[in-house]
């Protein structure tokens, strides 16, 4: 009698396990389906917040600048703090096509700028902005030797 009661108990445990697994699988699938259905909206919102570079919109001969600035000894954190706000400010400029601020991993405090504007006039207008002038005004205290600039022309015709 005890053996048949245990067998019945094992059968119930087996059914409970099967039911629990099926419920977990159903719930997991439901979560995945919900996540998948909301992903396009999330991606669309993210795409609107972070504009992408559209290479086909960069004209051949666009005005490009590669510049570098090195912090004075012990001023790397201060130069970084003064420079980081430029990212959002420059990228929000409608005449700016591309802007990257980079820091040398091996030599913290050594910054490289990569900027692209459609024309030199657009770049000159950018340099006349108050936030750029304010940044340049901080350099004598923070930078070792000022900014070294290479003025470049973007090569390659845009593909339509």
CSV table of N, CA and C in Angstrom, one decimal, residues 29-103:
chain,number,residue,atom,x,y,z
A,29,UNK,N,8.3,32.9,-23.3
A,29,UNK,CA,7.9,33.3,-24.7
A,29,UNK,C,7.1,34.5,-24.7
A,30,UNK,N,6.2,34.7,-23.8
A,30,UNK,CA,5.4,35.9,-23.7
A,30,UNK,C,6.3,37.1,-23.5
A,31,UNK,N,7.3,37.0,-22.6
A,31,UNK,CA,8.2,38.1,-22.4
A,31,UNK,C,9.0,38.4,-23.6
A,32,UNK,N,9.5,37.4,-24.3
A,32,UNK,CA,10.3,37.6,-25.6
A,32,UNK,C,9.4,38.3,-26.6
A,33,UNK,N,8.2,37.8,-26.8
A,33,UNK,CA,7.3,38.4,-27.8
A,33,UNK,C,7.0,39.9,-27.5
A,34,UNK,N,6.8,40.2,-26.2
A,34,UNK,CA,6.6,41.6,-25.8
A,34,UNK,C,7.9,42.4,-26.1
A,35,UNK,N,9.0,41.9,-25.7
A,35,UNK,CA,10.3,42.6,-26.0
A,35,UNK,C,10.5,42.8,-27.5
A,36,UNK,N,10.2,41.8,-28.2
A,36,UNK,CA,10.4,41.9,-29.7
A,36,UNK,C,9.5,42.9,-30.3
A,37,UNK,N,8.2,43.0,-29.8
A,37,UNK,CA,7.3,43.9,-30.4
A,37,UNK,C,7.6,45.4,-30.0
A,38,UNK,N,8.3,45.6,-28.9
A,38,UNK,CA,8.6,47.0,-28.5
A,38,UNK,C,10.0,47.4,-29.0
A,39,UNK,N,10.8,46.4,-29.4
A,39,UNK,CA,12.1,46.8,-29.8
A,39,UNK,C,12.2,47.8,-31.0
A,40,UNK,N,11.3,47.6,-32.0
A,40,UNK,CA,11.4,48.6,-33.1
A,40,UNK,C,11.1,50.0,-32.6
A,41,UNK,N,10.2,50.2,-31.7
A,41,UNK,CA,9.9,51.5,-31.2
A,41,UNK,C,11.1,52.1,-30.4
A,42,UNK,N,11.7,51.2,-29.6
A,42,UNK,CA,12.9,51.6,-28.8
A,42,UNK,C,14.0,52.0,-29.7
A,43,UNK,N,14.2,51.2,-30.8
A,43,UNK,CA,15.3,51.5,-31.7
A,43,UNK,C,15.0,52.8,-32.5
A,44,UNK,N,13.8,53.0,-32.8
A,44,UNK,CA,13.4,54.2,-33.6
A,44,UNK,C,13.6,55.4,-32.7
A,45,UNK,N,13.3,55.3,-31.4
A,45,UNK,CA,13.5,56.5,-30.5
A,45,UNK,C,15.0,56.7,-30.3
A,46,UNK,N,15.8,55.7,-30.2
A,46,UNK,CA,17.2,55.8,-30.1
A,46,UNK,C,17.8,56.4,-31.3
A,47,UNK,N,17.3,56.0,-32.5
A,47,UNK,CA,17.8,56.6,-33.7
A,47,UNK,C,17.6,58.1,-33.8
A,48,UNK,N,16.4,58.5,-33.3
A,48,UNK,CA,16.1,59.9,-33.4
A,48,UNK,C,17.0,60.7,-32.4
A,49,UNK,N,17.3,60.1,-31.3
A,49,UNK,CA,18.2,60.8,-30.3
A,49,UNK,C,19.6,60.9,-30.7
A,50,UNK,N,20.1,59.9,-31.4
A,50,UNK,CA,21.5,59.8,-31.8
A,50,UNK,C,21.6,59.8,-33.3
A,51,UNK,N,21.8,61.0,-33.9
A,51,UNK,CA,21.9,61.0,-35.4
A,51,UNK,C,23.1,60.2,-35.9
A,52,UNK,N,22.9,59.6,-37.0
A,52,UNK,CA,23.9,58.7,-37.6
A,52,UNK,C,24.6,59.5,-38.7
A,53,UNK,N,25.8,59.2,-38.9
A,53,UNK,CA,26.6,59.8,-40.0
A,53,UNK,C,26.0,59.2,-41.3
A,54,UNK,N,25.7,60.1,-42.2
A,54,UNK,CA,25.2,59.6,-43.6
A,54,UNK,C,26.3,60.0,-44.6
A,55,UNK,N,27.2,59.1,-44.9
A,55,UNK,CA,28.3,59.3,-45.7
A,55,UNK,C,28.0,59.9,-47.0
A,56,UNK,N,26.8,59.5,-47.6
A,56,UNK,CA,26.4,60.0,-48.9
A,56,UNK,C,26.1,61.5,-48.9
A,57,UNK,N,25.9,62.1,-47.7
A,57,UNK,CA,25.6,63.5,-47.6
A,57,UNK,C,26.9,64.3,-47.4
A,58,UNK,N,28.0,63.7,-47.3
A,58,UNK,CA,29.3,64.5,-47.2
A,58,UNK,C,29.8,64.8,-48.5
A,59,UNK,N,29.9,66.0,-48.9
A,59,UNK,CA,30.3,66.4,-50.3
A,59,UNK,C,31.8,66.1,-50.5
A,60,UNK,N,32.2,65.8,-51.7
A,60,UNK,CA,33.6,65.6,-52.0
A,60,UNK,C,34.3,67.0,-51.8
A,61,UNK,N,35.4,67.0,-51.1
A,61,UNK,CA,36.1,68.2,-50.9
A,61,UNK,C,35.7,68.9,-49.6
A,62,UNK,N,34.8,68.2,-48.8
A,62,UNK,CA,34.4,68.8,-47.5
A,62,UNK,C,35.6,69.1,-46.7
A,63,UNK,N,35.4,70.1,-45.9
A,63,UNK,CA,36.5,70.7,-45.0
A,63,UNK,C,36.6,69.9,-43.8
A,64,UNK,N,37.7,69.2,-43.6
A,64,UNK,CA,38.0,68.3,-42.5
A,64,UNK,C,39.2,68.8,-41.7
A,65,UNK,N,39.1,68.6,-40.4
A,65,UNK,CA,40.2,69.0,-39.5
A,65,UNK,C,40.5,67.9,-38.6
A,66,UNK,N,41.8,67.6,-38.6
A,66,UNK,CA,42.4,66.7,-37.6
A,66,UNK,C,43.3,67.5,-36.7
A,67,UNK,N,42.9,67.6,-35.4
A,67,UNK,CA,43.7,68.4,-34.5
A,67,UNK,C,44.1,67.7,-33.3
A,68,UNK,N,45.1,68.1,-32.6
A,68,UNK,CA,45.5,67.5,-31.3
A,68,UNK,C,45.9,68.5,-30.3
A,69,UNK,N,45.7,68.2,-29.1
A,69,UNK,CA,46.1,69.0,-28.0
A,69,UNK,C,46.5,68.1,-26.8
A,70,UNK,N,47.6,68.5,-26.2
A,70,UNK,CA,48.2,67.7,-25.1
A,70,UNK,C,48.1,68.6,-23.8
A,71,UNK,N,47.6,67.9,-22.8
A,71,UNK,CA,47.5,68.6,-21.5
A,71,UNK,C,48.9,68.9,-20.9
A,72,UNK,N,49.0,70.0,-20.2
A,72,UNK,CA,50.2,70.2,-19.4
A,72,UNK,C,50.3,69.1,-18.3
A,73,UNK,N,51.5,68.8,-17.8
A,73,UNK,CA,51.6,67.8,-16.7
A,73,UNK,C,50.7,68.2,-15.6
A,74,UNK,N,49.9,67.2,-15.2
A,74,UNK,CA,49.0,67.3,-14.0
A,74,UNK,C,47.7,68.0,-14.4
A,75,UNK,N,47.5,68.4,-15.7
A,75,UNK,CA,46.3,69.1,-16.1
A,75,UNK,C,45.4,68.3,-17.0
A,76,UNK,N,45.6,67.0,-17.1
A,76,UNK,CA,44.8,66.1,-18.0
A,76,UNK,C,43.4,66.1,-17.6
A,77,UNK,N,43.1,65.9,-16.3
A,77,UNK,CA,41.7,65.8,-15.9
A,77,UNK,C,41.0,67.1,-16.1
A,78,UNK,N,41.7,68.2,-15.9
A,78,UNK,CA,41.0,69.6,-16.1
A,78,UNK,C,40.8,69.8,-17.6
A,79,UNK,N,41.7,69.4,-18.4
A,79,UNK,CA,41.6,69.6,-19.9
A,79,UNK,C,40.4,68.7,-20.4
A,80,UNK,N,40.4,67.5,-19.9
A,80,UNK,CA,39.3,66.6,-20.3
A,80,UNK,C,37.9,67.2,-19.9
A,81,UNK,N,37.8,67.7,-18.7
A,81,UNK,CA,36.6,68.3,-18.2
A,81,UNK,C,36.2,69.5,-19.0
A,82,UNK,N,37.1,70.3,-19.4
A,82,UNK,CA,36.8,71.4,-20.2
A,82,UNK,C,36.5,71.1,-21.7
A,83,UNK,N,36.9,69.9,-22.1
A,83,UNK,CA,36.8,69.5,-23.5
A,83,UNK,C,35.5,68.6,-23.8
A,84,UNK,N,35.2,67.8,-22.8
A,84,UNK,CA,34.0,66.9,-23.0
A,84,UNK,C,32.7,67.6,-23.4
A,85,UNK,N,32.4,68.8,-22.9
A,85,UNK,CA,31.1,69.4,-23.3
A,85,UNK,C,31.1,69.8,-24.8
A,86,UNK,N,32.3,69.9,-25.4
A,86,UNK,CA,32.3,70.2,-26.8
A,86,UNK,C,31.6,69.2,-27.7
A,87,UNK,N,31.6,67.9,-27.2
A,87,UNK,CA,31.0,66.8,-28.0
A,87,UNK,C,29.5,67.2,-28.4
A,88,UNK,N,28.7,67.4,-27.4
A,88,UNK,CA,27.3,67.7,-27.6
A,88,UNK,C,27.1,69.1,-28.3
A,89,UNK,N,27.9,70.0,-27.9
A,89,UNK,CA,27.8,71.4,-28.5
A,89,UNK,C,28.1,71.3,-30.0
A,90,UNK,N,29.2,70.7,-30.4
A,90,UNK,CA,29.6,70.7,-31.8
A,90,UNK,C,28.7,69.8,-32.6
A,91,UNK,N,28.3,68.7,-32.1
A,91,UNK,CA,27.4,67.8,-32.8
A,91,UNK,C,26.0,68.4,-33.0
A,92,UNK,N,25.6,69.3,-32.1
A,92,UNK,CA,24.3,70.0,-32.3
A,92,UNK,C,24.4,71.1,-33.3
A,93,UNK,N,25.5,71.5,-33.7
A,93,UNK,CA,25.7,72.5,-34.8
A,93,UNK,C,25.2,72.0,-36.1
A,94,UNK,N,24.2,72.5,-36.7
A,94,UNK,CA,23.7,72.0,-38.0
A,94,UNK,C,24.7,72.0,-39.1
A,95,UNK,N,25.7,72.8,-39.0
A,95,UNK,CA,26.7,72.8,-40.1
A,95,UNK,C,27.8,71.7,-39.9
A,96,UNK,N,27.8,71.1,-38.7
A,96,UNK,CA,28.8,70.1,-38.4
A,96,UNK,C,28.3,68.8,-39.0
A,97,UNK,N,29.2,68.1,-39.8
A,97,UNK,CA,28.8,66.8,-40.4
A,97,UNK,C,29.3,65.6,-39.6
A,98,UNK,N,30.5,65.7,-39.0
A,98,UNK,CA,31.1,64.7,-38.2
A,98,UNK,C,31.9,65.3,-37.1
A,99,UNK,N,31.9,64.8,-35.9
A,99,UNK,CA,32.7,65.3,-34.8
A,99,UNK,C,33.1,64.1,-33.9
A,100,UNK,N,34.3,63.9,-33.7
A,100,UNK,CA,34.8,62.9,-32.8
A,100,UNK,C,35.9,63.5,-31.9
A,101,UNK,N,35.8,63.3,-30.6
A,101,UNK,CA,36.8,63.6,-29.7
A,101,UNK,C,37.4,62.3,-29.2
A,102,UNK,N,38.7,62.2,-29.3
A,102,UNK,CA,39.3,60.9,-28.9
A,102,UNK,C,40.5,61.2,-27.9
A,103,UNK,N,40.8,60.3,-27.0
A,103,UNK,CA,41.9,60.4,-26.1
A,103,UNK,C,42.8,59.2,-26.2
